[in-house]
Short mmCIF file of N, CA and C in Angstrom, two decimals:
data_model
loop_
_atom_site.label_atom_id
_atom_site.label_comp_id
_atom_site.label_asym_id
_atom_site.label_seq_id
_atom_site.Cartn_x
_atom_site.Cartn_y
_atom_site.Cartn_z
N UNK A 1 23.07 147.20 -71.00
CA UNK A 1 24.05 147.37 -72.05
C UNK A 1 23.48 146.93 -73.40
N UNK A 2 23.16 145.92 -73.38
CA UNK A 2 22.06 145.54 -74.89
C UNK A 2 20.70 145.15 -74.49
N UNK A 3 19.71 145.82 -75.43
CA UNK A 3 18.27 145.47 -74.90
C UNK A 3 17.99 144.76 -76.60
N UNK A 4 18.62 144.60 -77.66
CA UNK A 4 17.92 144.02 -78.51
C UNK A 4 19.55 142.73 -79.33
N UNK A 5 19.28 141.82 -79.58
CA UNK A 5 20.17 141.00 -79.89
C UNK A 5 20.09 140.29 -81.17
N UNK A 6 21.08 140.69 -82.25
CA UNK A 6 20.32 139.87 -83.65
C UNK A 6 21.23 138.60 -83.46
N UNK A 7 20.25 137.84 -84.34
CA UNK A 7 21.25 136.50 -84.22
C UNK A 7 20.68 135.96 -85.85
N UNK A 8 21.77 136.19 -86.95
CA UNK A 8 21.24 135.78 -88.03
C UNK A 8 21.57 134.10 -88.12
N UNK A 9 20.38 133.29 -88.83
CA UNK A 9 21.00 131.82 -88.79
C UNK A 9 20.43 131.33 -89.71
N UNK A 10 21.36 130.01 -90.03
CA UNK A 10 20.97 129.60 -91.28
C UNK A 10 20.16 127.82 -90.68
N UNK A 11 20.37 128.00 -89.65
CA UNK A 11 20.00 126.70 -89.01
C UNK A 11 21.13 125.74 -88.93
N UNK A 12 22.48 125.77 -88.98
CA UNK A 12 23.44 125.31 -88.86
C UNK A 12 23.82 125.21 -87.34
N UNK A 13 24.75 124.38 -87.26
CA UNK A 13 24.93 123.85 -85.68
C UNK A 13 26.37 125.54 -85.68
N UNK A 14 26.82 125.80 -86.17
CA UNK A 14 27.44 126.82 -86.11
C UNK A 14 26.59 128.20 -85.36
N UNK A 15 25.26 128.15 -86.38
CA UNK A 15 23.78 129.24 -85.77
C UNK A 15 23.49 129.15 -84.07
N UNK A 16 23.47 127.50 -84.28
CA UNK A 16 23.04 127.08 -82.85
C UNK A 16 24.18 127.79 -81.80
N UNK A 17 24.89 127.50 -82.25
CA UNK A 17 26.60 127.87 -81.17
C UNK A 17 26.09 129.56 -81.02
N UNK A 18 25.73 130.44 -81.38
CA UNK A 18 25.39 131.61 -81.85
C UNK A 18 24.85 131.88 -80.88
N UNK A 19 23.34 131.17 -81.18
CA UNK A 19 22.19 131.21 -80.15
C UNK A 19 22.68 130.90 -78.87
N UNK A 20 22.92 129.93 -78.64
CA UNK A 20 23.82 129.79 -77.04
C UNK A 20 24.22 131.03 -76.07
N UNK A 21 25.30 131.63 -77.53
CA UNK A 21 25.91 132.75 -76.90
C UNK A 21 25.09 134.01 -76.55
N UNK A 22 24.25 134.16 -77.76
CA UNK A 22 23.33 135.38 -77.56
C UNK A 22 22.05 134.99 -76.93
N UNK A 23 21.70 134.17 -76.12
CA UNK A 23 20.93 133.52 -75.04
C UNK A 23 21.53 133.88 -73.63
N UNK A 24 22.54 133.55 -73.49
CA UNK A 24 23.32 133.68 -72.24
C UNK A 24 23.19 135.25 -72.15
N UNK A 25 23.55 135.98 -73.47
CA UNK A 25 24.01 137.54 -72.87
C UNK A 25 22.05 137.97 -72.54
N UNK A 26 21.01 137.57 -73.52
CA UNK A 26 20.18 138.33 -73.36
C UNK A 26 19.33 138.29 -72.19
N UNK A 27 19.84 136.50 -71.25
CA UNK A 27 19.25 136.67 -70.00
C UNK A 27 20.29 137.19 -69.32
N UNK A 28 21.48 137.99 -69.20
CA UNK A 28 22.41 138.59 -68.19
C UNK A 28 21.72 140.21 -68.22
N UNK A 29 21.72 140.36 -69.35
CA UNK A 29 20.80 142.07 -69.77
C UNK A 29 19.37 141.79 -69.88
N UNK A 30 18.31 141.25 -69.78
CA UNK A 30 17.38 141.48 -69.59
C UNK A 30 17.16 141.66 -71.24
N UNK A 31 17.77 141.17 -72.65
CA UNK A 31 17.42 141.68 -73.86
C UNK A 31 16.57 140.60 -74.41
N UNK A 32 15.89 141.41 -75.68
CA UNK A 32 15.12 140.33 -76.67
C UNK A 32 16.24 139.83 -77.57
N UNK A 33 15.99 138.81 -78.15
CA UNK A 33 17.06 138.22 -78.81
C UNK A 33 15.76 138.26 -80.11
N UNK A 34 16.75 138.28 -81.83
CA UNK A 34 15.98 138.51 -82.86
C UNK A 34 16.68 137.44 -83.80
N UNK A 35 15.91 136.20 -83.74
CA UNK A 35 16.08 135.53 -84.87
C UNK A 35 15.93 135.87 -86.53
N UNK A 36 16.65 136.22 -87.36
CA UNK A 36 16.42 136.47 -88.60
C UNK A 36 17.21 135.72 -89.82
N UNK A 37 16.71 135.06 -90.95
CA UNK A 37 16.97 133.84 -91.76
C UNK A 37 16.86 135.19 -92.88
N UNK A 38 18.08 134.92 -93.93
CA UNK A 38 17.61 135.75 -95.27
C UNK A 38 17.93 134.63 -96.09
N UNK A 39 16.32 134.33 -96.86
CA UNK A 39 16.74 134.06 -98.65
C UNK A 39 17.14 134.74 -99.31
N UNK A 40 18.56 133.78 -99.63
CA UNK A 40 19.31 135.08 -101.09
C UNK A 40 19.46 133.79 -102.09
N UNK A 41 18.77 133.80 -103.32
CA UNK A 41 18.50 132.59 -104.34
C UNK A 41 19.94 133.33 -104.82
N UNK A 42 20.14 133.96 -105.46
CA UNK A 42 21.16 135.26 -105.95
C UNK A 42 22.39 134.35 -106.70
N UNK A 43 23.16 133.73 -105.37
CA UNK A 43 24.29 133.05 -105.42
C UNK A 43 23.84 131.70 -106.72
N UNK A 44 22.78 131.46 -106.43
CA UNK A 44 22.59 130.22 -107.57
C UNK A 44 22.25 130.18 -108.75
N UNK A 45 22.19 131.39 -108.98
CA UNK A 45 22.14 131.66 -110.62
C UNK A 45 20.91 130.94 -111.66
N UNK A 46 20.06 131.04 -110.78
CA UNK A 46 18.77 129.96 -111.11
C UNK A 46 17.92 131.34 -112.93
N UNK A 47 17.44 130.51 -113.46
CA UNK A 47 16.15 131.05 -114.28
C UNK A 47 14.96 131.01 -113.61
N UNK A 48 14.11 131.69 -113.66
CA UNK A 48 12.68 132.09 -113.11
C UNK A 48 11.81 130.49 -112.70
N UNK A 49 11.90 129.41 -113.41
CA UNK A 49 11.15 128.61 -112.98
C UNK A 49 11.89 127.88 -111.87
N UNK A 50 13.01 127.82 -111.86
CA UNK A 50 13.95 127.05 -110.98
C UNK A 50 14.36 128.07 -109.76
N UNK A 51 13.72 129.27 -109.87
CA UNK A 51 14.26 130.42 -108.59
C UNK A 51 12.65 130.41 -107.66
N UNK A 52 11.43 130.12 -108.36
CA UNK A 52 10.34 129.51 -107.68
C UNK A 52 10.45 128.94 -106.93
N UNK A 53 10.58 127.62 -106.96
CA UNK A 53 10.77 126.05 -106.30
C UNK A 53 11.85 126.68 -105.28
N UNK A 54 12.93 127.03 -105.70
CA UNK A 54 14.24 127.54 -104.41
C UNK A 54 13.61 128.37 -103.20
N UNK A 55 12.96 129.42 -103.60
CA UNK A 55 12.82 130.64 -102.85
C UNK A 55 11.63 129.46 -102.58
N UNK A 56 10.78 128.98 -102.42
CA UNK A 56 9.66 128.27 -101.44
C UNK A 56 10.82 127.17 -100.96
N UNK A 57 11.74 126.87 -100.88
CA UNK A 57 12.17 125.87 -99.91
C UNK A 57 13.23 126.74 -99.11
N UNK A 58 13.85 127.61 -99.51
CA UNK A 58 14.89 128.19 -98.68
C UNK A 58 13.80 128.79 -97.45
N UNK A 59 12.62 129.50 -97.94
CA UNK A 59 11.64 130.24 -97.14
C UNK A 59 11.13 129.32 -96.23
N UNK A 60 10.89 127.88 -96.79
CA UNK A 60 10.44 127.25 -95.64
C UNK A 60 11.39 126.61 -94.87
N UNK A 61 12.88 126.67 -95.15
CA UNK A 61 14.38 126.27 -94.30
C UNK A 61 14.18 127.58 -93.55
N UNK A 62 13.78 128.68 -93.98
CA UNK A 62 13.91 129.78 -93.10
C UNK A 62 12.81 129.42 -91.80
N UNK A 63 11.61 129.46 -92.18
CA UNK A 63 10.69 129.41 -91.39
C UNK A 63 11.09 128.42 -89.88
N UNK A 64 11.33 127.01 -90.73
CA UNK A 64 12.08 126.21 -89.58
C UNK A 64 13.01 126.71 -88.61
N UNK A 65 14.65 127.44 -89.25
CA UNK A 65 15.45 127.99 -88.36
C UNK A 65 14.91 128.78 -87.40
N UNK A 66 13.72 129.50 -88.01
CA UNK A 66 13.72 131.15 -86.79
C UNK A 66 12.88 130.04 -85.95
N UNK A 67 12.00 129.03 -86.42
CA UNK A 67 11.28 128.77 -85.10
C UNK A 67 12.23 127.91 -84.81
N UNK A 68 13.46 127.47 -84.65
CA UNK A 68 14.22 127.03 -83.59
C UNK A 68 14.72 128.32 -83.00
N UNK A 69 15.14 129.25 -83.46
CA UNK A 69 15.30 130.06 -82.73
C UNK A 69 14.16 130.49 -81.55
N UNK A 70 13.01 130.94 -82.00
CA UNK A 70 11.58 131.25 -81.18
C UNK A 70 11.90 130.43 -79.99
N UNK A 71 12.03 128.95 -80.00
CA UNK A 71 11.97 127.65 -79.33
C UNK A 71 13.00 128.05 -78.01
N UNK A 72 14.04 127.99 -78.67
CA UNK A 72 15.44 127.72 -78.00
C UNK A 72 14.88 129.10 -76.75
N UNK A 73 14.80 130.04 -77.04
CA UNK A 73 14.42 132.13 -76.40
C UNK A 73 13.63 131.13 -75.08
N UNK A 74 12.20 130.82 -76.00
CA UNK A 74 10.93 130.33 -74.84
C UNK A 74 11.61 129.40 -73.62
N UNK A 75 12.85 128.52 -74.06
CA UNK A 75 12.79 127.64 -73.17
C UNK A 75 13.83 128.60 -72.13
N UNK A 76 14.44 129.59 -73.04
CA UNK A 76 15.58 130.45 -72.08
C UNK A 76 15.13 131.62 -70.83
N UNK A 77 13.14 131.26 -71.10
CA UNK A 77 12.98 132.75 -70.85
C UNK A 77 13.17 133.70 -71.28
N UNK A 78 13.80 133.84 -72.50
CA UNK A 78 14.20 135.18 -73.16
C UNK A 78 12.84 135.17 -74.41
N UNK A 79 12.64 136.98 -74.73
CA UNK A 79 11.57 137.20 -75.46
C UNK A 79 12.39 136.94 -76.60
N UNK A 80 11.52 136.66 -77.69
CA UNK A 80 12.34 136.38 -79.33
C UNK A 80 11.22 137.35 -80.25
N UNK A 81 11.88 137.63 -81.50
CA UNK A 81 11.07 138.28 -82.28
C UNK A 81 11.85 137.46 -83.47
N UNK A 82 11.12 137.23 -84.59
CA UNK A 82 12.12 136.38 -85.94
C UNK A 82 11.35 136.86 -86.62
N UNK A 83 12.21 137.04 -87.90
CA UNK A 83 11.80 137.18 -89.22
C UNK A 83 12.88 136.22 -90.39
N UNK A 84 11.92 136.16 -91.36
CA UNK A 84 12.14 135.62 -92.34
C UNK A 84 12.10 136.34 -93.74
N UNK A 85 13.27 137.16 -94.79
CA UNK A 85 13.16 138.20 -95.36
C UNK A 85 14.33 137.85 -96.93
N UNK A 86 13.94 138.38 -97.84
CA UNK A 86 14.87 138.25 -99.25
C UNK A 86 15.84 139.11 -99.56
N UNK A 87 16.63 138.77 -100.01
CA UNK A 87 17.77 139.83 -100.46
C UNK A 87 19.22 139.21 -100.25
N UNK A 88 19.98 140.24 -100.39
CA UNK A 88 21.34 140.40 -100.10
C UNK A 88 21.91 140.00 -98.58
N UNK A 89 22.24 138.69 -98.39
CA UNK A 89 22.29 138.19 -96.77
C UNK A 89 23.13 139.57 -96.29
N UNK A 90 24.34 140.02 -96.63
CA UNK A 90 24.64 140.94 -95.48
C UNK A 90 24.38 142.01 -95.29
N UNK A 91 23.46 142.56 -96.50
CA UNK A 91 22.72 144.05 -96.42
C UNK A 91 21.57 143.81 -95.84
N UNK A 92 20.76 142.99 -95.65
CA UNK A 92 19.60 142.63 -95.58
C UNK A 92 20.25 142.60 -93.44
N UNK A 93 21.02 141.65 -93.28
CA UNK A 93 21.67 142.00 -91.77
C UNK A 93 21.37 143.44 -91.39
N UNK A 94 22.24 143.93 -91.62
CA UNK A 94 22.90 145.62 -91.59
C UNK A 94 21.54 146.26 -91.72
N UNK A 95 21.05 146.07 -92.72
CA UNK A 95 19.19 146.59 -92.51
C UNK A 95 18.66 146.61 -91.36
N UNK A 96 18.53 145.16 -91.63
CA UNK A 96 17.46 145.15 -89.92
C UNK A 96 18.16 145.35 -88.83
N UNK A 97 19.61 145.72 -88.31
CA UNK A 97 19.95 146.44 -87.37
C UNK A 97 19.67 147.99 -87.42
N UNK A 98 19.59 148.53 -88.23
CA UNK A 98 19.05 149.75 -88.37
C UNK A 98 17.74 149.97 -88.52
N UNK A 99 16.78 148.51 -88.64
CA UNK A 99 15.48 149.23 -88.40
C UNK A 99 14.94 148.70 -87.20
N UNK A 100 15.31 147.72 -86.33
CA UNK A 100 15.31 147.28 -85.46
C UNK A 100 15.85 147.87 -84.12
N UNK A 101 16.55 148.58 -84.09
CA UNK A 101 17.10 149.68 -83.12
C UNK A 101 18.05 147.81 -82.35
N UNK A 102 19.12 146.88 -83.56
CA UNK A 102 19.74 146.06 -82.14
C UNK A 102 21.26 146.47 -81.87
N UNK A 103 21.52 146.16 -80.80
CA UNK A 103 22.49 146.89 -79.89
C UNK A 103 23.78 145.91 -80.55
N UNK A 104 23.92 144.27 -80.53
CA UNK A 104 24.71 143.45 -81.04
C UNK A 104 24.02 142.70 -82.00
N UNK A 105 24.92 142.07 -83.01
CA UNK A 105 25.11 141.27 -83.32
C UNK A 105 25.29 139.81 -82.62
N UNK A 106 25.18 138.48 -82.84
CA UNK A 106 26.27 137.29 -82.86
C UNK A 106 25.77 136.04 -83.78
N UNK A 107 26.90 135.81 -84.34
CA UNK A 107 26.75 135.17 -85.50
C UNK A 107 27.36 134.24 -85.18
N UNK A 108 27.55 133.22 -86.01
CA UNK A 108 28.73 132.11 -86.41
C UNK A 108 29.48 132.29 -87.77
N UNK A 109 30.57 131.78 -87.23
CA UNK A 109 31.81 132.42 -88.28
C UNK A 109 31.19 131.48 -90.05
N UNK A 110 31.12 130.35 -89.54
CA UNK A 110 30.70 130.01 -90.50
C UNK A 110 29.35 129.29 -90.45
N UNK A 111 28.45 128.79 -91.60
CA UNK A 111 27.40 128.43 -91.92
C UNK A 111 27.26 126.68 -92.56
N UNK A 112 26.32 126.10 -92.94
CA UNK A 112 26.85 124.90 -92.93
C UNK A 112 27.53 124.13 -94.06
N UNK A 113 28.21 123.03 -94.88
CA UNK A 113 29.06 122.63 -94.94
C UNK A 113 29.03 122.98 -96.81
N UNK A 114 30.26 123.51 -97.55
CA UNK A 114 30.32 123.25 -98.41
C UNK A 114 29.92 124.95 -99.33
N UNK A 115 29.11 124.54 -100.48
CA UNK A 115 28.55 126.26 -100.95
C UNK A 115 28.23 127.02 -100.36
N UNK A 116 27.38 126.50 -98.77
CA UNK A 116 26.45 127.49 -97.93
C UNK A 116 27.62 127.94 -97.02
N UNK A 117 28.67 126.83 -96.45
CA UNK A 117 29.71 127.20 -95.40
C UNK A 117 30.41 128.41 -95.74
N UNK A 118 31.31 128.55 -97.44
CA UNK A 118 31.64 129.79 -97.77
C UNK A 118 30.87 130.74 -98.24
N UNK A 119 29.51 130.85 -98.45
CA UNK A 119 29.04 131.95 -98.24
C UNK A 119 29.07 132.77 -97.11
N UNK A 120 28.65 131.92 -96.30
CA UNK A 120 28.00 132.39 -94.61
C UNK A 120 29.69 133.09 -94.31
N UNK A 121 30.60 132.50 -94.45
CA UNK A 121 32.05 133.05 -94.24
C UNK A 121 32.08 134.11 -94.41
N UNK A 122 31.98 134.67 -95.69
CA UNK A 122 31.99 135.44 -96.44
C UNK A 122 31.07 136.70 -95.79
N UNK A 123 30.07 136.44 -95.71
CA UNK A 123 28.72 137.24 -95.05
C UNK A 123 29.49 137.19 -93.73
N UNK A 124 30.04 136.92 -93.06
CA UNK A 124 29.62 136.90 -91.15
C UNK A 124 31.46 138.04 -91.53
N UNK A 125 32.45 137.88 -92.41
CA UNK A 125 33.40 138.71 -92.88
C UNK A 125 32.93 140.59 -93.10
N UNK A 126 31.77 140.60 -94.04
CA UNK A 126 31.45 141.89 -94.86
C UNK A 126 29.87 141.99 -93.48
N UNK A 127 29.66 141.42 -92.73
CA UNK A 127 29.14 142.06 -91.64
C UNK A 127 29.82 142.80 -90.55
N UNK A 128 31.00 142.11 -90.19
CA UNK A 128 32.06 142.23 -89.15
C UNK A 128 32.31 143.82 -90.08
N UNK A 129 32.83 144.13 -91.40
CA UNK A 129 33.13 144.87 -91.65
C UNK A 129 32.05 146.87 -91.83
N UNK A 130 31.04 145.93 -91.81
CA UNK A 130 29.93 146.99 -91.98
C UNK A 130 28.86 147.77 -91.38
N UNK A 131 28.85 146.85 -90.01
CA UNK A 131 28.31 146.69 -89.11
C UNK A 131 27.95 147.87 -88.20
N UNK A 132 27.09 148.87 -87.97
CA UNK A 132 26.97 149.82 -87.35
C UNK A 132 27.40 149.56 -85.37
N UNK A 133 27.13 148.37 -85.22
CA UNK A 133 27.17 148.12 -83.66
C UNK A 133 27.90 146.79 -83.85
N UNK A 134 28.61 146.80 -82.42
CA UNK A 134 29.68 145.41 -82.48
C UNK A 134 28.74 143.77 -82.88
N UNK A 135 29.91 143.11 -83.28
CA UNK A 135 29.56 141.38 -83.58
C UNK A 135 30.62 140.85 -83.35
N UNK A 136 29.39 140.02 -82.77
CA UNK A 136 30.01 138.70 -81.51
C UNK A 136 29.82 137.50 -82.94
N UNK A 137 31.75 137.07 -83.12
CA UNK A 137 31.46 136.03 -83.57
C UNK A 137 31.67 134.50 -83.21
N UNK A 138 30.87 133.74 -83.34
CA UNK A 138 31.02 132.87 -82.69
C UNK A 138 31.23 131.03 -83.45
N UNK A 139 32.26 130.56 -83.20
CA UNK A 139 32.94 129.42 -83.36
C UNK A 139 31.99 127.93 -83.01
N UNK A 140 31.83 127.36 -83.77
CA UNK A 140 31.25 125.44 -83.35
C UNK A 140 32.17 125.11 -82.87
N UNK A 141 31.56 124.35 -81.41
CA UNK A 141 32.18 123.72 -81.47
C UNK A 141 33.00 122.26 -82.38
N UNK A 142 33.59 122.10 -82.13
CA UNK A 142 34.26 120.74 -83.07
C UNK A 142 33.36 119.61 -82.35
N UNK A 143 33.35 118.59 -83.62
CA UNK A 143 32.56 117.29 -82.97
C UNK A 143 33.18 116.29 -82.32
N UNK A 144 34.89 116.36 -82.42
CA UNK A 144 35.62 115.59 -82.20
C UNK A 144 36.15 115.82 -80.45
N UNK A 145 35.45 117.36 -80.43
CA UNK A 145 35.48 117.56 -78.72
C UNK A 145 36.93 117.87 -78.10
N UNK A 146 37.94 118.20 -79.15
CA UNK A 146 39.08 118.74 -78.81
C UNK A 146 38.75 120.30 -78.25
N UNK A 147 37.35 120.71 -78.13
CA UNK A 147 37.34 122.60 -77.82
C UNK A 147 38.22 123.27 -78.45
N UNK A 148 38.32 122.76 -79.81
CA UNK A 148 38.41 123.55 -81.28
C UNK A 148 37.20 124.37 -81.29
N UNK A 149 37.07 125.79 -81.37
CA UNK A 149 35.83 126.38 -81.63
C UNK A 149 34.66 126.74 -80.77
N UNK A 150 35.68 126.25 -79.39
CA UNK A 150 34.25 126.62 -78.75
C UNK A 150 34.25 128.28 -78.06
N UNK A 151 35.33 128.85 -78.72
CA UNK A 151 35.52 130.27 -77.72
C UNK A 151 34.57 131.20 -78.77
N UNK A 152 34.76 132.55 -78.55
CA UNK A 152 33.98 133.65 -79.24
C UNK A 152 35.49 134.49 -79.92
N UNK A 153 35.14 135.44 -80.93
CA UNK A 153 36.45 136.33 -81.09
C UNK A 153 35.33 137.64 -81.81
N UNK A 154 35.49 138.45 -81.90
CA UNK A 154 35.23 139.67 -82.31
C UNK A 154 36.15 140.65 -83.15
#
């Protein structure tokens, strides 16, 4: 049913919840799961010397996430492929499902706490909406352990 699985992340424990989910499905189907991180400086309204310094640290926050992603696949047995790429977070999504030939999506609803949390909202919203193939979205759990968040909804 799915042989390729994106899982966009920002490295948030929300991402992680993600990965979980799209771990479980890609060893039930036999799929690769595709870690992918987008720098988008965009939102911060930076000038050229201050969009430097950003885009080398978001790139290397990227680099980190996908290799937790890579990590998390190896220990699942599942194959991983990641990239790390610029632009428009939810066109830049929607892209690489169309050049990637992936079957799902699964995301987390949201991203982590504060400017980045309502972006990622926002993005995991205008993906759900644009999306050539279904997305799995997926909920943190809560830390407080009430299983607030720990289901999926689509």
């Amino acid at each position: 049913m799915y042989s390729d699985i994106l899982v966009p992340t920002d490295g948030s424990d929300a991402s992680a919840a993600a990965l979980d989910h799209a771990l479980s499905l890609a060893s039930q189907y036999g799929a690769r799961v595709h870690g992918l991180y987008v720098v988008d400086w965009e939102p911060y309204g930076l000038v050229e010397e201050g969009k430097s310094i950003l885009v080398d640290t978001l790139h290397s926050e990227g680099a980190t996430a996908v290799a937790s992603v890579e990590e998390a696949a190896g220990s699942a047995g599942v194959d991983a492929r990641t990239s790390v790429v610029e632009g428009d977070v939810h066109r830049q999504i929607v892209d690489y499902v169309d050049e990637e030939g992936i079957d799902l999506i699964v995301m987390g609803t949201h991203g982590r706490r504060g400017l980045d949390r309502l972006i990622l909202g926002s993005v995991t919203e205008r993906v759900v909406r644009s999306s050539p193939v279904p997305v799995l979205t997926v909920r943190q759990r809560s830390s407080d352990g009430d299983g607030d968040g720990d289901g999926a909804h689509s």
